[in-house]
CSV table of C-alpha atoms in Angstrom, one decimal:
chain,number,residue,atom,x,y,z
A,115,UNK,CA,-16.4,-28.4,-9.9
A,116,UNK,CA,-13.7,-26.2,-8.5
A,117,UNK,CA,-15.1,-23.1,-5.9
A,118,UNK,CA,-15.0,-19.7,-8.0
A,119,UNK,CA,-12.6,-18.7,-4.9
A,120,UNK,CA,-10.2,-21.3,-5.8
A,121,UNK,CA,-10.4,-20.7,-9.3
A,122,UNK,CA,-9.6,-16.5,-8.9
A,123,UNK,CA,-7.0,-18.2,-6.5
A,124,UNK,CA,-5.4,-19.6,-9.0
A,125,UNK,CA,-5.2,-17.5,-12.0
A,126,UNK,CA,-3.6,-14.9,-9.1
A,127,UNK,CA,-1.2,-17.7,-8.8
A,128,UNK,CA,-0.3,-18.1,-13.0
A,129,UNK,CA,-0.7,-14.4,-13.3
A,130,UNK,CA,1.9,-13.8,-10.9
A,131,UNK,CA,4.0,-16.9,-12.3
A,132,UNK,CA,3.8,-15.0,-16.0
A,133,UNK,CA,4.8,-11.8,-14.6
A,134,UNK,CA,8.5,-13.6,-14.1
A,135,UNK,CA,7.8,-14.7,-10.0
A,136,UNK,CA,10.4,-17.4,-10.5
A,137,UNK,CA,13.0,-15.4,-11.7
A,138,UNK,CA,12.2,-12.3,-9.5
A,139,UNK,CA,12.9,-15.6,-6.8
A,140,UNK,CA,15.8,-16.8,-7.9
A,141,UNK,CA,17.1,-13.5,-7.8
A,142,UNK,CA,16.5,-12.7,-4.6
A,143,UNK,CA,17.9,-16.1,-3.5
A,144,UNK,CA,20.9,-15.5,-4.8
A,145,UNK,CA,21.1,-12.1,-3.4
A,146,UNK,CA,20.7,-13.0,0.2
A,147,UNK,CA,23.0,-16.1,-0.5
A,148,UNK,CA,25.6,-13.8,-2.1
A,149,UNK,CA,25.6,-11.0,0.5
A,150,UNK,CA,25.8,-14.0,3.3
A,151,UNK,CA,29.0,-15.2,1.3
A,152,UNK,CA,30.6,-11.6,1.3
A,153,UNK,CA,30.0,-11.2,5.5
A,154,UNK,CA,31.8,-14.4,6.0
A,155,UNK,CA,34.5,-13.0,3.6
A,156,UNK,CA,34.8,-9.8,5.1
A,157,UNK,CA,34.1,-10.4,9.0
A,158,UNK,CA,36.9,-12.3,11.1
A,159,UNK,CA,34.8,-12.4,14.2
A,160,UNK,CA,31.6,-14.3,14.7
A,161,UNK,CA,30.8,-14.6,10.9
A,162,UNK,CA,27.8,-16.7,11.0
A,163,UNK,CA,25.7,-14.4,13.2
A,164,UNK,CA,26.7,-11.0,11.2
A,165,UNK,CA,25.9,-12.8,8.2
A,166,UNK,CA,22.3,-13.8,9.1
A,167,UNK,CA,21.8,-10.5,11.1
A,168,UNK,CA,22.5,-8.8,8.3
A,169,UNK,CA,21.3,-11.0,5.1
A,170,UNK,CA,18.0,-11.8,6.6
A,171,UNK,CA,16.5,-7.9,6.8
A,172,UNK,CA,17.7,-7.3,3.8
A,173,UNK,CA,16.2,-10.4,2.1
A,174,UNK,CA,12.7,-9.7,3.7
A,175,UNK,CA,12.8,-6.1,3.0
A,176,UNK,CA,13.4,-6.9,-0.7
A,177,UNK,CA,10.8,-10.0,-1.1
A,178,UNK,CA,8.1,-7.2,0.6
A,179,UNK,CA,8.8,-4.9,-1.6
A,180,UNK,CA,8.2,-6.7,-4.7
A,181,UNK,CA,5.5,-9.0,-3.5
A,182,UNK,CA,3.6,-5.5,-2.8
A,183,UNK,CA,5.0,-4.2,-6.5
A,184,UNK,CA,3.4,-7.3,-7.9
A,185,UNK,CA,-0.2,-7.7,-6.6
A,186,UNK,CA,-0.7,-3.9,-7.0
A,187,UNK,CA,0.3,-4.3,-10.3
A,188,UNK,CA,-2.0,-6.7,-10.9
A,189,UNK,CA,-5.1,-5.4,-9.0
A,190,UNK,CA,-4.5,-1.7,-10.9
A,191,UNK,CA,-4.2,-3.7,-14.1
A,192,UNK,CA,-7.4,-5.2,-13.9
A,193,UNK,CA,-9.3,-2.1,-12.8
A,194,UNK,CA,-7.7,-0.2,-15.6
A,195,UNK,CA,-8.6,-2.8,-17.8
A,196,UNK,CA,-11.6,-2.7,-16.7
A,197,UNK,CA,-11.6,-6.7,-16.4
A,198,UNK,CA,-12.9,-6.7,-12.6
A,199,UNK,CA,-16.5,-5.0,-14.3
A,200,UNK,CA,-16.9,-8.4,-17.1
A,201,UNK,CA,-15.8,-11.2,-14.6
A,202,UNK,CA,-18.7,-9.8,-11.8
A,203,UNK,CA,-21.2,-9.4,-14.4
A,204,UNK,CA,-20.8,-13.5,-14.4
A,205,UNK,CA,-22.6,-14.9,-11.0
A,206,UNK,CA,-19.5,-14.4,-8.7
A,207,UNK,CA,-20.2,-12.2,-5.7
A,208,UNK,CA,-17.9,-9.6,-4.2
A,209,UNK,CA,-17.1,-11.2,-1.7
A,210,UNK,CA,-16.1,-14.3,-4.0
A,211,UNK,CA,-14.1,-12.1,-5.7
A,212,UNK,CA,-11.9,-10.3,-2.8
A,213,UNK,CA,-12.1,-13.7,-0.9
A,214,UNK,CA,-10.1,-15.6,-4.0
A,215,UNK,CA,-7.5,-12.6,-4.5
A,216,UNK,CA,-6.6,-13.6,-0.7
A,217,UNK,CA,-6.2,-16.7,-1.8
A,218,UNK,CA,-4.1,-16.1,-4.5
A,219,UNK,CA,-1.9,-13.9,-2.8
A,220,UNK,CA,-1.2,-16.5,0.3
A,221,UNK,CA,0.2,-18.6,-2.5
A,222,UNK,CA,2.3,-16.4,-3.9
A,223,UNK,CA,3.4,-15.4,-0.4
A,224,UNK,CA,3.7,-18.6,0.5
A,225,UNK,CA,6.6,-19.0,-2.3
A,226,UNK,CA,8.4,-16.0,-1.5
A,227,UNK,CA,8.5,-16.9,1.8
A,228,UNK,CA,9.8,-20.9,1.3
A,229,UNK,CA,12.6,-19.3,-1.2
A,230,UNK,CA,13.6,-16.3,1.0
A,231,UNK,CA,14.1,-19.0,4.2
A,232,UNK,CA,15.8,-21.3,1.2
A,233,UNK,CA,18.3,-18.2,1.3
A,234,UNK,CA,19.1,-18.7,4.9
A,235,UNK,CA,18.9,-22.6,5.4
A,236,UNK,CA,22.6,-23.0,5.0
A,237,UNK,CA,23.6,-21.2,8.0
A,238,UNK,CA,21.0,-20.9,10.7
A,239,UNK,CA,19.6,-24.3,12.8
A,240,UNK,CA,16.7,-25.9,10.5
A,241,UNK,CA,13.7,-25.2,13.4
A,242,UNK,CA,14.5,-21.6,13.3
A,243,UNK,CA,14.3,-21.4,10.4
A,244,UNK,CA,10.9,-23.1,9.7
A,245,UNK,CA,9.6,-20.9,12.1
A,246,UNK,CA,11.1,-18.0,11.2
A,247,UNK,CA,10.0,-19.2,7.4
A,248,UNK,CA,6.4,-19.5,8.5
A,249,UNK,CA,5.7,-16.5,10.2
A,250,UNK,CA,7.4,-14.2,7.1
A,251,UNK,CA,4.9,-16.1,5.4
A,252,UNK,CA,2.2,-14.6,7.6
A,253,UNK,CA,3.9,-11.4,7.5
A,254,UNK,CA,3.7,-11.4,3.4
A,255,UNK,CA,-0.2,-12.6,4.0
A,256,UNK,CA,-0.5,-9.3,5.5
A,257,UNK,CA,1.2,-7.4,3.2
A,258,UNK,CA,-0.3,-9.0,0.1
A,259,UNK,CA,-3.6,-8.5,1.5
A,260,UNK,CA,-3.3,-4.7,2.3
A,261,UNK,CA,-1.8,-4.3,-1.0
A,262,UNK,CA,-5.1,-5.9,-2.5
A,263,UNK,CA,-7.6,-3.7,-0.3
A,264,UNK,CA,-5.6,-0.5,-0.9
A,265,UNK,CA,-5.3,-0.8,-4.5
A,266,UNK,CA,-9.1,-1.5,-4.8
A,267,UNK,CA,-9.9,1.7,-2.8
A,268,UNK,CA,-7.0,3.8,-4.9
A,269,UNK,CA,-7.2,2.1,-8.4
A,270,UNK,CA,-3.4,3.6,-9.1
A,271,UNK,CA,-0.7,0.8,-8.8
A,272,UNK,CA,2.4,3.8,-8.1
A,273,UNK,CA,0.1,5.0,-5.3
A,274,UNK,CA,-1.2,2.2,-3.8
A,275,UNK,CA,2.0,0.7,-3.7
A,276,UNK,CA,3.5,3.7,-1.8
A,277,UNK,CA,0.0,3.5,0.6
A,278,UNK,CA,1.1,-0.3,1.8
A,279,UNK,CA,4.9,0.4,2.3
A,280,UNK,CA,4.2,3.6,4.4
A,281,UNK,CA,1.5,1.2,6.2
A,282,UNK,CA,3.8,-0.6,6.8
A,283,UNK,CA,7.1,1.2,7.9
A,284,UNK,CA,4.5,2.9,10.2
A,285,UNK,CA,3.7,-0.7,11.8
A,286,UNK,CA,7.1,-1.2,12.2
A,287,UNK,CA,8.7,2.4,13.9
A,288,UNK,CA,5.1,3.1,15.4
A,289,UNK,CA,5.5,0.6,17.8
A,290,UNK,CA,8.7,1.0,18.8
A,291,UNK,CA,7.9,5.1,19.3
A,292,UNK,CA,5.1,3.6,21.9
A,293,UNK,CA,7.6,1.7,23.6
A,294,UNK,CA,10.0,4.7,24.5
A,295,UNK,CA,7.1,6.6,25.2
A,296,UNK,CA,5.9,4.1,27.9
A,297,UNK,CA,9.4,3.5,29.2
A,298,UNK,CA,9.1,6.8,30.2
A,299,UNK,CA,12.3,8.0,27.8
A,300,UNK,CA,10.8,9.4,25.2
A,301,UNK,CA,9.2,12.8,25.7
A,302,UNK,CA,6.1,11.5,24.8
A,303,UNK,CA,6.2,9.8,27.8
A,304,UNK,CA,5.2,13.6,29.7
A,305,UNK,CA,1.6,12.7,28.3
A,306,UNK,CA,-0.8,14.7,26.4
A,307,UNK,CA,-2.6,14.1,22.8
A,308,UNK,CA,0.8,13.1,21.2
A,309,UNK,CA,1.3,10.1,23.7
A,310,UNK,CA,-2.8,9.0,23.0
A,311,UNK,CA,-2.3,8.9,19.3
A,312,UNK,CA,0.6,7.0,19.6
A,313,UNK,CA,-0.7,4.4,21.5
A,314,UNK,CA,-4.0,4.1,19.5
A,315,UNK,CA,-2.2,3.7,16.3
A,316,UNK,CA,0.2,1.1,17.6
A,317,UNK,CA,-2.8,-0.5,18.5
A,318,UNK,CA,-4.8,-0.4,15.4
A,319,UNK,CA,-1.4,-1.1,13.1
A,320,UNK,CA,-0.4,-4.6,12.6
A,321,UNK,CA,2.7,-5.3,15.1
A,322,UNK,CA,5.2,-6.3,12.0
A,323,UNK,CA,7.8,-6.5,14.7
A,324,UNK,CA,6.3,-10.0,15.6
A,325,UNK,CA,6.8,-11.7,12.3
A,326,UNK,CA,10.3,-13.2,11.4
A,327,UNK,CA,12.4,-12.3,14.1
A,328,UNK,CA,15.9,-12.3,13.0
A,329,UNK,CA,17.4,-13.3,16.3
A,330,UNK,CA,15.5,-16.7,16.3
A,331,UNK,CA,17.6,-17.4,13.1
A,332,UNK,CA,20.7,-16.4,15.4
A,333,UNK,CA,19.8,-18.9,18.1
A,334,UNK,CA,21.6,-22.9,18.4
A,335,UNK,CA,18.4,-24.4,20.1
A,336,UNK,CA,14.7,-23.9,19.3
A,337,UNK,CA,14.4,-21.3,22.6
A,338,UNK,CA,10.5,-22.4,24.2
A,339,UNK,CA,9.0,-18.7,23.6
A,340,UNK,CA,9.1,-18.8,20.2
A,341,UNK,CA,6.1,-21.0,19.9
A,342,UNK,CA,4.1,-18.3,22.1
A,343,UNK,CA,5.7,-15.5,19.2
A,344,UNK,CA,4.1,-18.1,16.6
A,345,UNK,CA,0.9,-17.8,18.1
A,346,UNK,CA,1.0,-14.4,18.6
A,347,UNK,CA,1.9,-13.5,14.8
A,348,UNK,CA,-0.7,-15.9,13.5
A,349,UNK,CA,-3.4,-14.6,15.9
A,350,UNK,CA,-2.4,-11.0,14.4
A,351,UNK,CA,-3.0,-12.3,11.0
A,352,UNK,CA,-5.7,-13.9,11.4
A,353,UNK,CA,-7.6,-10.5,12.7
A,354,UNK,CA,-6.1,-8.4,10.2
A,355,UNK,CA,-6.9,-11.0,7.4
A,356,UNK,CA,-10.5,-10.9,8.6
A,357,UNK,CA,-11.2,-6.9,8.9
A,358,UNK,CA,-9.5,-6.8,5.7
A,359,UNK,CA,-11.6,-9.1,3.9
A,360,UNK,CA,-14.5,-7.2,5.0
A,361,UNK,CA,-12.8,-3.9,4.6
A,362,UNK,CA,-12.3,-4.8,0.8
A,363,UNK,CA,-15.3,-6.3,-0.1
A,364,UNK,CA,-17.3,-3.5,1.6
A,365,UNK,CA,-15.5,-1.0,-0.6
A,366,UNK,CA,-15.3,-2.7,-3.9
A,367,UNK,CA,-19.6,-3.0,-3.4
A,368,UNK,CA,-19.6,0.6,-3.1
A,369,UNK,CA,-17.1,1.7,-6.0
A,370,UNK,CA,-19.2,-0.7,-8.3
A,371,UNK,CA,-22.7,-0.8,-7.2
């Protein structure tokens, strides 16, 4: 008999796949294929590289966005449905529950994130792009996650999903604000509250910066510190996957208990 985990797991999986996940794929296949296509047209110089440099932000920008859009979607609809209340009056903990949304969104990640390196397999060398492949697919882990625990704690899809891409634009320009202001050219760097807050949120945000580099993708040869940036990404995860776990289950006890 299948874990109740693996069961929530799945139907996560199928109710994703009903809400048109293949198509939303194909879409955005075709997109990053297509805009690829029109910087080879359009550039004269050095196509190959503007094309990836450009069509692989834009790709991972747009699968975020809608992975996000999709599992709050289906987090608020079960709240507002009520749902969540009749499948934990069966003998499923809280934990169960939280721990096979996880689940279900690291499959649905894990398809974005094959399609959206799919996208860019024609042009950039194969080993960049399985690793740049598998650490977006860490990347939308995160995201899928936060998306779950925020939308648990807010119960509104339009909010939540607004919560998790400010989370996460914050990740991204927080830590490069911490940078300038260690370099010493920011005027942060003249010390004072403004430079401590920075540095404890770039600590306490997930470094976003570390998953799916685009200049791997731009790279001939497999370069020997990008297995130590593979490391480091899914060490990130792995912590953030954890505390979020906890995070969500603690506050789902608390909203229903």
């Amino acid at each position: 008999m299948k874990h109740p985990a693996i069961i929530l797991a799945t139907h996560t999986w199928l109710e994703a796949w009903n809400a048109r996940l293949p198509s939303m794929l194909v879409v955005l296949v075709a997109l990053g294929a297509g805009l690829q296509w029109f910087v080879n047209a359009v550039t004269m110089i050095e196509h190959t590289d503007a094309a990836l440099a450009i069509a692989a932000p834009v790709l991972r920008l747009g699968v975020i966005i809608m992975l996000a859009a999709m599992i709050t979607s289906q987090i608020g609809r079960e709240f507002g449905e009520r749902r969540i209340e009749m499948l934990l009056a069966a003998p499923i903990s809280r934990l169960t529950w939280v721990l096979g949304r996880f689940l279900g969104a690291a499959m649905i990640s894990a398809a974005c994130a094959i399609s959206a390196g799919a996208a860019l397999a024609w042009q950039a060398p194969p080993a960049a792009v399985a690793a740049w492949t598998f650490t977006f697919w860490l990347e939308l882990l995160l995201v899928g996650t936060l998306a779950i625990t925020v939308t648990v704690a807010l119960k509104r899809p339009a909010m939540s999903l607004l919560a998790v891409m400010l989370l996460y634009v914050a990740g991204r320009v927080i830590a490069v604000i911490d940078r300038l202001a260690q370099s010493g050219i920011s005027e942060l760097a003249s010390g004072g509250m403004a430079e401590v807050l920075t540095g404890l949120l770039a600590r306490l945000l997930p470094q976003t910066a570390l998953f799916a580099p685009t200049n791997w993708l731009l790279t001939a040869e497999l370069p020997a510190a990008m297995g130590w940036g593979i490391a480091q990404a899914a060490g990130q995860c792995a912590i953030y996957f954890v505390l979020l776990l906890l995070v969500c289950q603690l506050d789902l006890s608390n909203d229903l208990d």
